[in-house]
Amino acid sequence: MGTRPLLLLLFCLFPLLLPARSAPAARPVGPGLEERFFQQVRDHFSFETCSNETFPQRYLVSVKFWNKGFGPVFLYTGNEGDIWTFAQNSDFIFELAEEQEALVIFAEHRYYGKSLPFGHESIQLKRTGLLTVEQALADYAVLITELKQQYGAADCPVIAFGGSYGGMLSAYMRMKYPNIVAGALAASAPLLSVAGLGDPTQFFRDVTADFQKSGPDCVTAVRKAFHQIKNLCLSGAYDEISSKMATCNKISNKEDVYQLFGFARNAFTMMAMMDYPYKTDFMGHLPANPVKVGCEQILAQTDTIQGLAALVGVFYNSSGSVQCYDIYRLYRPCADPTGCGTGMDAEAWDYQVCTEINLTFDSNNVTDMFPEMPFTEAMREQYCQSKWSVKPRAQWLQTNFWGGDLKSASNIIFSNGDLDPWAGGGINSSLSPSLIVITIKGGAHHLDLRGHNPADPPSVIEARKLEASIISDWVKSARMKRGWEKRS
């Protein structure tokens, strides 16, 4: 980008501010899940040629607990990735399905996993135009309507579930298709952040706060490490940076240092999000309480930079067998400062955050412990034009999905863990008797969707009980309404 060299210069010229934070993993596969495909319409909003074309949309289905023709339908609205990943980390849905005798469906999001509208060409320029929130929601609406007919579930209420982006989609399903979805559990859904509402410094400030909770010495050490790397950058001591941070390729310029900082910041982000009280294999292989473990790593080293390398290794080197970090392979900058990942799914997400989804977070080394790494709307526009030949619509989700003005919606649970850096961009106070917020003390990213674990904090156990009760009431109410409609 044209502005990057200037930013790199500023980055090395201005100093950092120094300050004056196991139980078993979930079972691997949800009970009775079968993988199937549905011939989905490519373009729901056109009557031209493309609207007659279809692609195979993957979904997973379990009838193990279903009371056929009577039990509700639980629909997971798939995220930005392989649907099996989310099915394997959402055991609460199966536990609730057993209790409420539900049919369970996990629907994969278009352009992710195996649900590719144009096959392996789907992420090529000029093929990405059908990758939108609106198309994905229409996929789910068409899919669930058809499957209800196939399974003889026409009169069975549908409850949508989702976490993170999937939680946004579950809420949007209830808002956009209330005729199809009777209620939604939107776990860790950053509806305000993605609509461009809120403070751009919030996310990395909250990541910092998570590490601060493990002890102030941890954040002090992190700040010191970044400050020392910056001083080495100023003096041109790139070999020392490379050696202490164990990079596979030598750091040789300011651009490499900027990449190193993005690589390191990404590890902190993932550890804060996945700060579960037990070992997990979701979005990386992490130990129980990874934030605490990371802080122990940096504080155990006499050299602070080597300590930083050890800390990020909790995420990047969980096996302990990695000899060096390939910082350009392991982390790729994109239009989401919290990270896109790597591979085709990462490319698809990069496109989405270049169009409708607005994530202009930045770190500033004042309200957070990270180097100053700005990401303004102008920088986003420049990146997206260069990468995808598109201009983001910064206000579109406010217009199309109501922004923060959700009071006319109904039957949505917004759950957030107070350890989750995404929580600050979500709905954090109940808006009406049927727009209910549940805050989970000691909870990380959509912890409530995970299955029961002996290490669960009491707060998530109570949250799941409350969610189950509310969902049961929605199902009963939907059945009563359906009965009245049939009698009238």
Short mmCIF file of C-alpha atoms in Angstrom, two decimals:
data_model
loop_
_atom_site.label_atom_id
_atom_site.label_comp_id
_atom_site.label_asym_id
_atom_site.label_seq_id
_atom_site.Cartn_x
_atom_site.Cartn_y
_atom_site.Cartn_z
CA MET A 1 0.00 0.00 0.00
CA GLY A 2 1.09 3.53 -0.67
CA THR A 3 0.86 4.59 2.98
CA ARG A 4 2.76 1.61 4.42
CA PRO A 5 6.34 2.94 3.95
CA LEU A 6 5.39 6.16 5.78
CA LEU A 7 3.80 4.19 8.60
CA LEU A 8 6.89 2.05 8.90
CA LEU A 9 9.04 5.16 9.19
CA LEU A 10 6.80 6.64 11.87
CA PHE A 11 6.73 3.28 13.59
CA CYS A 12 10.49 3.29 14.10
CA LEU A 13 10.83 6.99 14.88
CA PHE A 14 8.33 7.36 17.72
CA PRO A 15 9.12 5.56 20.99
CA LEU A 16 6.80 3.14 22.72
CA LEU A 17 5.31 4.28 26.01
CA LEU A 18 6.47 2.24 28.96
CA PRO A 19 4.09 1.80 31.93
CA ALA A 20 4.73 4.04 35.40
CA ARG A 21 -2.14 -9.64 33.45
CA SER A 22 -6.28 -29.47 32.91
CA ALA A 23 -9.52 -30.99 32.22
CA PRO A 24 -10.40 -33.07 29.14
CA ALA A 25 -11.22 -31.44 25.80
CA ALA A 26 -14.67 -31.69 24.21
CA ARG A 27 -15.56 -34.90 22.39
CA PRO A 28 -14.49 -34.85 18.73
CA VAL A 29 -17.80 -35.21 16.89
CA GLY A 30 -21.40 -34.30 17.70
CA PRO A 31 -23.70 -37.29 18.23
CA GLY A 32 -25.04 -38.87 15.07
CA LEU A 33 -23.95 -36.15 12.64
CA GLU A 34 -24.09 -37.03 8.94
CA GLU A 35 -22.57 -34.92 6.17
CA ARG A 36 -24.87 -34.09 3.27
CA PHE A 37 -25.18 -31.61 0.41
CA PHE A 38 -28.02 -29.43 -0.83
CA GLN A 39 -28.22 -27.92 -4.30
CA GLN A 40 -28.34 -24.26 -3.34
CA VAL A 41 -29.17 -21.31 -5.58
CA ARG A 42 -26.06 -19.30 -6.46
CA ASP A 43 -27.75 -15.92 -6.56
CA HIS A 44 -30.97 -15.43 -4.61
CA PHE A 45 -31.44 -11.83 -5.67
CA SER A 46 -31.25 -11.98 -9.45
CA PHE A 47 -33.53 -13.42 -12.09
CA GLU A 48 -30.81 -13.51 -14.70
CA THR A 49 -28.81 -16.58 -15.78
CA CYS A 50 -26.92 -17.02 -12.52
CA SER A 51 -30.15 -17.35 -10.54
CA ASN A 52 -30.87 -20.65 -12.31
CA GLU A 53 -27.48 -22.08 -11.39
CA THR A 54 -26.78 -24.00 -8.21
CA PHE A 55 -23.86 -25.18 -6.13
CA PRO A 56 -23.54 -27.93 -3.49
CA GLN A 57 -23.96 -26.44 -0.01
CA ARG A 58 -22.72 -28.72 2.74
CA TYR A 59 -24.71 -29.30 5.89
CA LEU A 60 -24.52 -31.71 8.83
CA VAL A 61 -27.62 -33.29 10.31
CA SER A 62 -28.36 -35.37 13.40
CA VAL A 63 -31.69 -37.03 14.14
CA LYS A 64 -30.30 -38.89 17.16
CA PHE A 65 -32.40 -37.06 19.74
CA TRP A 66 -35.27 -35.85 17.59
CA ASN A 67 -38.88 -36.50 18.48
CA LYS A 68 -39.90 -36.76 14.83
CA GLY A 69 -42.51 -34.27 13.72
CA PHE A 70 -42.75 -32.63 17.16
CA GLY A 71 -39.33 -31.67 18.51
CA PRO A 72 -37.82 -28.33 17.51
CA VAL A 73 -35.17 -27.80 14.85
CA PHE A 74 -31.83 -26.40 16.03
CA LEU A 75 -30.02 -24.63 13.18
CA TYR A 76 -26.40 -23.57 13.52
CA THR A 77 -25.68 -20.71 11.12
CA GLY A 78 -22.18 -21.49 9.89
CA ASN A 79 -19.19 -19.17 10.28
CA GLU A 80 -16.16 -18.29 8.20
CA GLY A 81 -14.74 -21.81 8.03
CA ASP A 82 -15.28 -25.55 7.71
CA ILE A 83 -18.61 -26.44 9.32
CA TRP A 84 -17.16 -29.48 11.06
CA THR A 85 -14.92 -27.17 13.12
CA PHE A 86 -17.96 -25.50 14.64
CA ALA A 87 -19.94 -28.70 15.06
CA GLN A 88 -17.04 -30.20 17.01
CA ASN A 89 -16.92 -27.22 19.35
CA SER A 90 -20.62 -26.62 20.03
CA ASP A 91 -21.64 -29.55 22.22
CA PHE A 92 -24.12 -27.44 24.17
CA ILE A 93 -26.41 -27.64 21.14
CA PHE A 94 -26.38 -31.44 21.30
CA GLU A 95 -26.86 -31.48 25.06
CA LEU A 96 -29.86 -29.20 24.63
CA ALA A 97 -31.12 -31.25 21.67
CA GLU A 98 -31.16 -34.34 23.88
CA GLU A 99 -33.08 -32.46 26.54
CA GLN A 100 -35.60 -30.89 24.13
CA GLU A 101 -35.71 -33.72 21.55
CA ALA A 102 -34.50 -31.56 18.68
CA LEU A 103 -33.38 -32.16 15.12
CA VAL A 104 -29.90 -30.63 14.73
CA ILE A 105 -28.60 -29.01 11.53
CA PHE A 106 -25.24 -27.29 11.03
CA ALA A 107 -25.27 -25.32 7.77
CA GLU A 108 -22.01 -24.32 6.09
CA HIS A 109 -21.51 -20.74 4.94
CA ARG A 110 -21.08 -20.22 1.21
CA TYR A 111 -17.48 -19.79 0.01
CA TYR A 112 -16.13 -21.73 3.03
CA GLY A 113 -15.21 -25.37 3.58
CA LYS A 114 -16.75 -27.41 0.76
CA SER A 115 -19.59 -24.97 -0.03
CA LEU A 116 -17.96 -23.28 -3.00
CA PRO A 117 -20.28 -21.60 -5.54
CA PHE A 118 -17.61 -21.69 -8.27
CA GLY A 119 -15.49 -24.58 -7.05
CA HIS A 120 -11.81 -23.82 -6.53
CA GLU A 121 -12.21 -20.64 -8.57
CA SER A 122 -14.61 -19.17 -5.98
CA ILE A 123 -12.09 -16.78 -4.42
CA GLN A 124 -10.81 -15.43 -7.73
CA LEU A 125 -11.59 -11.85 -8.69
CA LYS A 126 -14.98 -11.50 -10.37
CA ARG A 127 -16.17 -14.71 -8.63
CA THR A 128 -16.47 -13.22 -5.15
CA GLY A 129 -19.45 -10.93 -5.77
CA LEU A 130 -21.93 -13.46 -4.36
CA LEU A 131 -20.10 -13.66 -1.03
CA THR A 132 -22.36 -11.51 1.13
CA VAL A 133 -24.17 -11.74 4.44
CA GLU A 134 -27.48 -11.43 2.60
CA GLN A 135 -26.78 -14.36 0.28
CA ALA A 136 -25.65 -16.52 3.21
CA LEU A 137 -28.82 -15.78 5.18
CA ALA A 138 -30.94 -16.58 2.14
CA ASP A 139 -29.04 -19.89 1.83
CA TYR A 140 -29.96 -20.78 5.39
CA ALA A 141 -33.59 -19.75 4.90
CA VAL A 142 -33.97 -21.82 1.72
CA LEU A 143 -32.09 -24.79 3.19
CA ILE A 144 -34.04 -24.99 6.44
CA THR A 145 -37.38 -24.55 4.66
CA GLU A 146 -36.59 -27.41 2.30
CA LEU A 147 -35.21 -29.69 5.02
CA LYS A 148 -38.28 -29.15 7.19
CA GLN A 149 -40.37 -30.46 4.33
CA GLN A 150 -38.05 -33.40 3.70
CA TYR A 151 -38.01 -34.44 7.35
CA GLY A 152 -41.69 -33.92 8.03
CA ALA A 153 -40.91 -31.04 10.37
CA ALA A 154 -43.11 -28.36 8.80
CA ASP A 155 -44.74 -27.52 12.13
CA CYS A 156 -41.55 -27.71 14.21
CA PRO A 157 -40.17 -24.39 15.53
CA VAL A 158 -36.67 -23.43 14.42
CA ILE A 159 -34.12 -21.97 16.84
CA ALA A 160 -30.94 -20.50 15.35
CA PHE A 161 -27.58 -20.81 17.10
CA GLY A 162 -24.23 -19.26 16.32
CA GLY A 163 -21.00 -18.00 17.84
CA SER A 164 -18.95 -14.94 16.84
CA TYR A 165 -19.73 -14.18 13.15
CA GLY A 166 -22.09 -17.16 13.26
CA GLY A 167 -23.77 -15.50 16.25
CA MET A 168 -24.28 -12.37 14.20
CA LEU A 169 -25.90 -14.51 11.52
CA SER A 170 -28.20 -16.26 13.99
CA ALA A 171 -29.41 -12.87 15.24
CA TYR A 172 -29.79 -11.61 11.67
CA MET A 173 -31.80 -14.73 10.79
CA ARG A 174 -34.31 -13.92 13.51
CA MET A 175 -34.43 -10.28 12.41
CA LYS A 176 -34.62 -10.99 8.66
CA TYR A 177 -36.65 -14.20 8.62
CA PRO A 178 -38.87 -14.20 11.75
CA ASN A 179 -41.37 -16.27 9.75
CA ILE A 180 -38.80 -19.08 9.67
CA VAL A 181 -36.81 -18.68 12.90
CA ALA A 182 -38.64 -18.50 16.25
CA GLY A 183 -35.62 -17.38 18.27
CA ALA A 184 -31.83 -17.12 18.24
CA LEU A 185 -28.88 -17.58 20.56
CA ALA A 186 -26.21 -15.14 19.41
CA ALA A 187 -23.08 -16.02 21.39
CA SER A 188 -20.15 -13.58 21.38
CA ALA A 189 -21.70 -11.73 18.44
CA PRO A 190 -19.99 -8.34 17.86
CA LEU A 191 -22.98 -6.73 16.15
CA LEU A 192 -21.89 -3.18 17.00
CA SER A 193 -18.20 -3.51 16.09
CA VAL A 194 -18.88 -4.98 12.65
CA ALA A 195 -21.32 -2.17 11.90
CA GLY A 196 -18.61 0.41 12.54
CA LEU A 197 -20.07 1.43 15.90
CA GLY A 198 -17.94 1.89 18.97
CA ASP A 199 -14.34 2.66 19.78
CA PRO A 200 -11.62 1.41 17.39
CA THR A 201 -9.23 1.07 20.34
CA GLN A 202 -11.60 -1.23 22.27
CA PHE A 203 -10.47 -4.61 20.98
CA PHE A 204 -6.75 -4.45 21.73
CA ARG A 205 -7.43 -2.56 24.95
CA ASP A 206 -9.53 -5.52 26.07
CA VAL A 207 -6.91 -8.05 24.96
CA THR A 208 -4.46 -6.13 27.14
CA ALA A 209 -6.92 -6.19 30.05
CA ASP A 210 -7.10 -9.99 29.83
CA PHE A 211 -3.33 -10.27 30.26
CA GLN A 212 -3.39 -7.62 32.99
CA LYS A 213 -5.65 -9.92 35.01
CA SER A 214 -2.83 -12.45 35.15
CA GLY A 215 -0.73 -9.82 36.90
CA PRO A 216 0.55 -6.34 36.03
CA ASP A 217 4.10 -7.69 35.64
CA CYS A 218 2.96 -9.54 32.52
CA VAL A 219 1.80 -6.43 30.67
CA THR A 220 4.89 -4.54 31.85
CA ALA A 221 7.11 -7.25 30.38
CA VAL A 222 5.21 -7.28 27.08
CA ARG A 223 5.50 -3.51 26.72
CA LYS A 224 9.20 -3.70 27.53
CA ALA A 225 9.79 -6.41 24.92
CA PHE A 226 8.11 -4.44 22.15
CA HIS A 227 9.97 -1.30 23.23
CA GLN A 228 13.32 -3.10 23.09
CA ILE A 229 12.57 -4.48 19.62
CA LYS A 230 11.75 -0.99 18.46
CA ASN A 231 15.01 0.36 19.82
CA LEU A 232 16.89 -2.42 18.03
CA CYS A 233 14.98 -1.48 14.87
CA LEU A 234 16.11 2.14 15.26
CA SER A 235 19.75 1.08 15.59
CA GLY A 236 19.51 -1.39 12.69
CA ALA A 237 20.25 -4.40 14.93
CA TYR A 238 18.05 -6.69 12.88
CA ASP A 239 20.18 -9.80 13.49
CA GLU A 240 19.62 -9.51 17.22
CA ILE A 241 15.85 -9.22 16.71
CA SER A 242 15.91 -12.29 14.46
CA SER A 243 17.94 -14.31 16.92
CA LYS A 244 15.93 -13.47 20.03
CA MET A 245 12.53 -13.86 18.33
CA ALA A 246 13.66 -17.09 16.61
CA THR A 247 12.51 -16.10 13.12
CA CYS A 248 13.27 -18.55 10.30
CA ASN A 249 14.34 -15.78 7.95
CA LYS A 250 16.45 -12.86 9.05
CA ILE A 251 14.68 -9.64 9.88
CA SER A 252 16.30 -7.19 7.51
CA ASN A 253 14.20 -4.02 7.37
CA LYS A 254 11.43 -2.02 9.02
CA GLU A 255 8.76 -3.82 7.00
CA ASP A 256 9.90 -7.14 8.48
CA VAL A 257 9.68 -5.66 11.98
CA TYR A 258 6.16 -4.43 11.28
CA GLN A 259 5.24 -7.94 10.10
CA LEU A 260 6.82 -9.38 13.26
CA PHE A 261 4.66 -7.11 15.41
CA GLY A 262 1.51 -8.15 13.57
CA PHE A 263 2.51 -11.79 13.94
CA ALA A 264 3.06 -11.37 17.69
CA ARG A 265 -0.10 -9.32 18.28
CA ASN A 266 -2.11 -12.03 16.55
CA ALA A 267 -0.94 -14.61 19.10
CA PHE A 268 -2.15 -12.42 21.98
CA THR A 269 -5.52 -12.03 20.23
CA MET A 270 -6.03 -15.75 19.80
CA MET A 271 -4.96 -16.58 23.34
CA ALA A 272 -7.36 -14.00 24.79
CA MET A 273 -10.25 -15.26 22.67
CA MET A 274 -9.54 -18.91 23.47
CA ASP A 275 -8.80 -18.40 27.16
CA TYR A 276 -10.77 -21.48 28.19
CA PRO A 277 -10.20 -23.23 31.54
CA TYR A 278 -9.28 -26.49 29.79
CA LYS A 279 -7.19 -27.62 26.82
CA THR A 280 -8.78 -27.01 23.40
CA ASP A 281 -8.11 -27.64 19.72
CA PHE A 282 -10.42 -24.91 18.42
CA MET A 283 -8.69 -22.30 16.23
CA GLY A 284 -5.35 -23.68 17.37
CA HIS A 285 -3.99 -26.15 19.92
CA LEU A 286 -3.97 -24.35 23.25
CA PRO A 287 -3.44 -25.38 26.86
CA ALA A 288 -5.88 -24.66 29.66
CA ASN A 289 -5.81 -20.95 30.61
CA PRO A 290 -3.46 -19.95 27.77
CA VAL A 291 -3.25 -16.31 28.90
CA LYS A 292 -1.90 -17.39 32.28
CA VAL A 293 0.49 -19.84 30.62
CA GLY A 294 1.72 -17.15 28.22
CA CYS A 295 2.38 -14.73 31.07
CA GLU A 296 4.33 -17.42 32.93
CA GLN A 297 6.45 -17.94 29.81
CA ILE A 298 7.50 -14.32 29.37
CA LEU A 299 8.15 -13.80 33.09
CA ALA A 300 10.28 -16.94 33.31
CA GLN A 301 12.86 -15.55 30.85
CA THR A 302 15.66 -13.21 31.89
CA ASP A 303 15.72 -11.70 28.39
CA THR A 304 12.39 -9.98 27.74
CA ILE A 305 12.46 -10.37 23.95
CA GLN A 306 13.15 -14.08 24.26
CA GLY A 307 10.30 -14.14 26.75
CA LEU A 308 8.02 -12.60 24.13
CA ALA A 309 9.07 -15.32 21.70
CA ALA A 310 8.19 -17.94 24.31
CA LEU A 311 4.82 -16.29 24.98
CA VAL A 312 3.74 -16.25 21.33
CA GLY A 313 4.93 -19.85 21.13
CA VAL A 314 2.00 -20.86 23.34
CA PHE A 315 -0.09 -20.25 20.21
CA TYR A 316 2.37 -20.81 17.35
CA ASN A 317 4.42 -23.63 18.89
CA SER A 318 1.99 -25.67 20.98
CA SER A 319 3.84 -28.88 20.12
CA GLY A 320 7.16 -27.49 21.31
CA SER A 321 8.81 -28.88 18.19
CA VAL A 322 8.95 -25.69 16.08
CA GLN A 323 12.56 -24.51 15.82
CA CYS A 324 11.81 -21.12 14.29
CA TYR A 325 8.90 -18.88 13.26
CA ASP A 326 8.15 -18.25 9.60
CA ILE A 327 6.39 -14.97 10.33
CA TYR A 328 5.15 -14.39 6.76
CA ARG A 329 3.67 -17.88 6.48
CA LEU A 330 2.10 -18.05 9.93
CA TYR A 331 0.52 -14.60 9.82
CA ARG A 332 -0.82 -12.67 6.85
CA PRO A 333 -2.03 -9.08 7.22
CA CYS A 334 -5.55 -8.53 5.93
CA ALA A 335 -8.54 -6.22 6.30
CA ASP A 336 -9.29 -7.72 9.73
CA PRO A 337 -6.69 -6.50 12.23
CA THR A 338 -7.65 -9.33 14.60
CA GLY A 339 -6.47 -11.81 11.96
CA CYS A 340 -7.88 -13.71 8.98
CA GLY A 341 -5.80 -16.88 9.26
CA THR A 342 -4.34 -18.54 6.18
CA GLY A 343 -5.68 -20.51 3.20
CA MET A 344 -8.83 -20.17 1.09
CA ASP A 345 -11.14 -19.58 4.05
CA ALA A 346 -8.91 -16.71 5.14
CA GLU A 347 -9.12 -15.19 1.67
CA ALA A 348 -12.91 -15.39 1.73
CA TRP A 349 -13.02 -13.67 5.12
CA ASP A 350 -10.64 -10.98 3.88
CA TYR A 351 -13.10 -10.25 1.09
CA GLN A 352 -16.01 -10.02 3.54
CA VAL A 353 -14.17 -7.54 5.76
CA CYS A 354 -13.39 -5.55 2.62
CA THR A 355 -17.06 -5.19 1.73
CA GLU A 356 -19.79 -5.28 4.41
CA ILE A 357 -18.05 -6.16 7.68
CA ASN A 358 -16.26 -3.22 9.26
CA LEU A 359 -13.35 -4.06 11.60
CA THR A 360 -11.11 -1.01 11.74
CA PHE A 361 -9.48 -1.81 15.09
CA ASP A 362 -6.01 -0.54 15.84
CA SER A 363 -3.43 -0.65 18.62
CA ASN A 364 -1.85 2.56 19.89
CA ASN A 365 0.52 1.67 22.79
CA VAL A 366 -1.43 4.06 25.02
CA THR A 367 -4.64 2.21 25.87
CA ASP A 368 -3.02 -1.14 25.07
CA MET A 369 0.37 -2.87 25.39
CA PHE A 370 1.01 -3.28 21.66
CA PRO A 371 3.05 -1.24 19.17
CA GLU A 372 1.27 1.57 17.41
CA MET A 373 -0.36 -0.08 14.40
CA PRO A 374 -3.13 2.13 12.99
CA PHE A 375 -5.82 0.82 10.69
CA THR A 376 -8.10 3.63 9.58
CA GLU A 377 -11.03 3.53 7.21
CA ALA A 378 -8.85 5.20 4.58
CA MET A 379 -6.20 2.49 4.98
CA ARG A 380 -8.88 -0.16 4.73
CA GLU A 381 -10.23 1.38 1.53
CA GLN A 382 -6.77 1.51 0.00
CA TYR A 383 -6.01 -2.11 0.90
CA CYS A 384 -9.36 -3.41 -0.35
CA GLN A 385 -9.17 -1.54 -3.62
CA SER A 386 -5.71 -2.92 -4.21
CA LYS A 387 -6.48 -6.51 -3.16
CA TRP A 388 -10.07 -7.03 -4.33
CA SER A 389 -10.92 -3.99 -6.49
CA VAL A 390 -13.78 -3.14 -4.13
CA LYS A 391 -14.66 -0.19 -1.92
CA PRO A 392 -16.00 -1.07 1.55
CA ARG A 393 -19.47 0.11 2.51
CA ALA A 394 -18.69 1.27 6.03
CA GLN A 395 -22.30 2.06 7.02
CA TRP A 396 -24.08 -0.80 5.24
CA LEU A 397 -24.66 -3.10 8.21
CA GLN A 398 -26.10 -0.17 10.16
CA THR A 399 -28.60 0.34 7.34
CA ASN A 400 -29.38 -3.26 6.48
CA PHE A 401 -29.20 -4.87 9.92
CA TRP A 402 -30.20 -1.96 12.13
CA GLY A 403 -26.85 -1.16 13.74
CA GLY A 404 -27.48 -0.69 17.47
CA ASP A 405 -31.18 0.09 17.09
CA LEU A 406 -32.48 -3.45 17.66
CA LYS A 407 -35.45 -2.77 19.94
CA SER A 408 -38.03 -3.76 17.34
CA ALA A 409 -36.51 -7.26 17.15
CA SER A 410 -37.51 -10.07 19.52
CA ASN A 411 -36.50 -13.48 20.85
CA ILE A 412 -32.71 -13.12 20.75
CA ILE A 413 -30.24 -14.03 23.49
CA PHE A 414 -26.96 -12.09 23.35
CA SER A 415 -24.36 -13.91 25.45
CA ASN A 416 -20.85 -12.63 26.12
CA GLY A 417 -17.94 -13.72 28.29
CA ASP A 418 -16.14 -11.01 30.21
CA LEU A 419 -12.75 -12.40 29.11
CA ASP A 420 -13.65 -12.17 25.43
CA PRO A 421 -12.20 -9.11 23.64
CA TRP A 422 -15.15 -9.28 21.22
CA ALA A 423 -17.62 -8.66 24.06
CA GLY A 424 -17.04 -4.91 24.01
CA GLY A 425 -18.35 -4.77 20.44
CA GLY A 426 -21.54 -6.69 21.20
CA ILE A 427 -24.87 -6.05 22.89
CA ASN A 428 -24.17 -5.78 26.62
CA SER A 429 -27.48 -4.74 28.17
CA SER A 430 -30.93 -6.23 27.65
CA LEU A 431 -33.05 -4.18 25.26
CA SER A 432 -36.46 -5.68 26.05
CA PRO A 433 -37.96 -8.70 27.85
CA SER A 434 -37.23 -10.80 24.76
CA LEU A 435 -33.86 -9.26 23.80
CA ILE A 436 -31.87 -10.71 26.64
CA VAL A 437 -28.20 -10.24 27.53
CA ILE A 438 -26.34 -12.90 29.50
CA THR A 439 -22.85 -12.05 30.77
CA ILE A 440 -20.57 -14.96 31.67
CA LYS A 441 -18.01 -14.12 34.33
CA GLY A 442 -14.72 -15.82 33.54
CA GLY A 443 -15.97 -16.76 30.07
CA ALA A 444 -13.95 -16.55 26.85
CA HIS A 445 -15.21 -16.56 23.25
CA HIS A 446 -18.67 -18.24 23.13
CA LEU A 447 -17.80 -20.56 26.01
CA ASP A 448 -21.52 -21.24 26.52
CA LEU A 449 -21.76 -23.04 23.16
CA ARG A 450 -19.14 -25.53 24.25
CA GLY A 451 -20.29 -28.67 26.03
CA HIS A 452 -20.21 -29.33 29.75
CA ASN A 453 -16.73 -29.66 31.20
CA PRO A 454 -15.71 -30.25 34.83
CA ALA A 455 -13.52 -27.12 34.64
CA ASP A 456 -16.44 -24.86 33.64
CA PRO A 457 -16.87 -21.77 35.85
CA PRO A 458 -20.23 -21.69 37.69
CA SER A 459 -21.30 -18.68 35.59
CA VAL A 460 -21.40 -20.63 32.32
CA ILE A 461 -23.30 -23.50 33.93
CA GLU A 462 -25.96 -21.02 35.05
CA ALA A 463 -25.90 -19.28 31.65
CA ARG A 464 -26.63 -22.54 29.83
CA LYS A 465 -29.50 -23.33 32.21
CA LEU A 466 -31.01 -19.91 31.56
CA GLU A 467 -30.53 -20.23 27.80
CA ALA A 468 -32.19 -23.66 27.86
CA SER A 469 -35.17 -22.30 29.79
CA ILE A 470 -35.63 -19.31 27.47
CA ILE A 471 -35.35 -21.47 24.35
CA SER A 472 -37.86 -23.95 25.77
CA ASP A 473 -40.31 -21.10 26.32
CA TRP A 474 -39.79 -19.87 22.74
CA VAL A 475 -40.49 -23.34 21.39
CA LYS A 476 -43.67 -23.69 23.44
CA SER A 477 -44.85 -20.25 22.40
CA ALA A 478 -44.18 -20.99 18.71
CA ARG A 479 -46.13 -24.27 18.98
CA MET A 480 -49.08 -22.47 20.57
CA LYS A 481 -49.03 -19.80 17.86
CA ARG A 482 -48.90 -22.48 15.17
CA GLY A 483 -51.84 -24.22 16.76
CA TRP A 484 -53.90 -21.05 16.82
CA GLU A 485 -53.08 -20.35 13.18
CA LYS A 486 -54.25 -23.84 12.21
CA ARG A 487 -57.50 -23.47 14.13
CA SER A 488 -58.29 -20.03 12.71
#
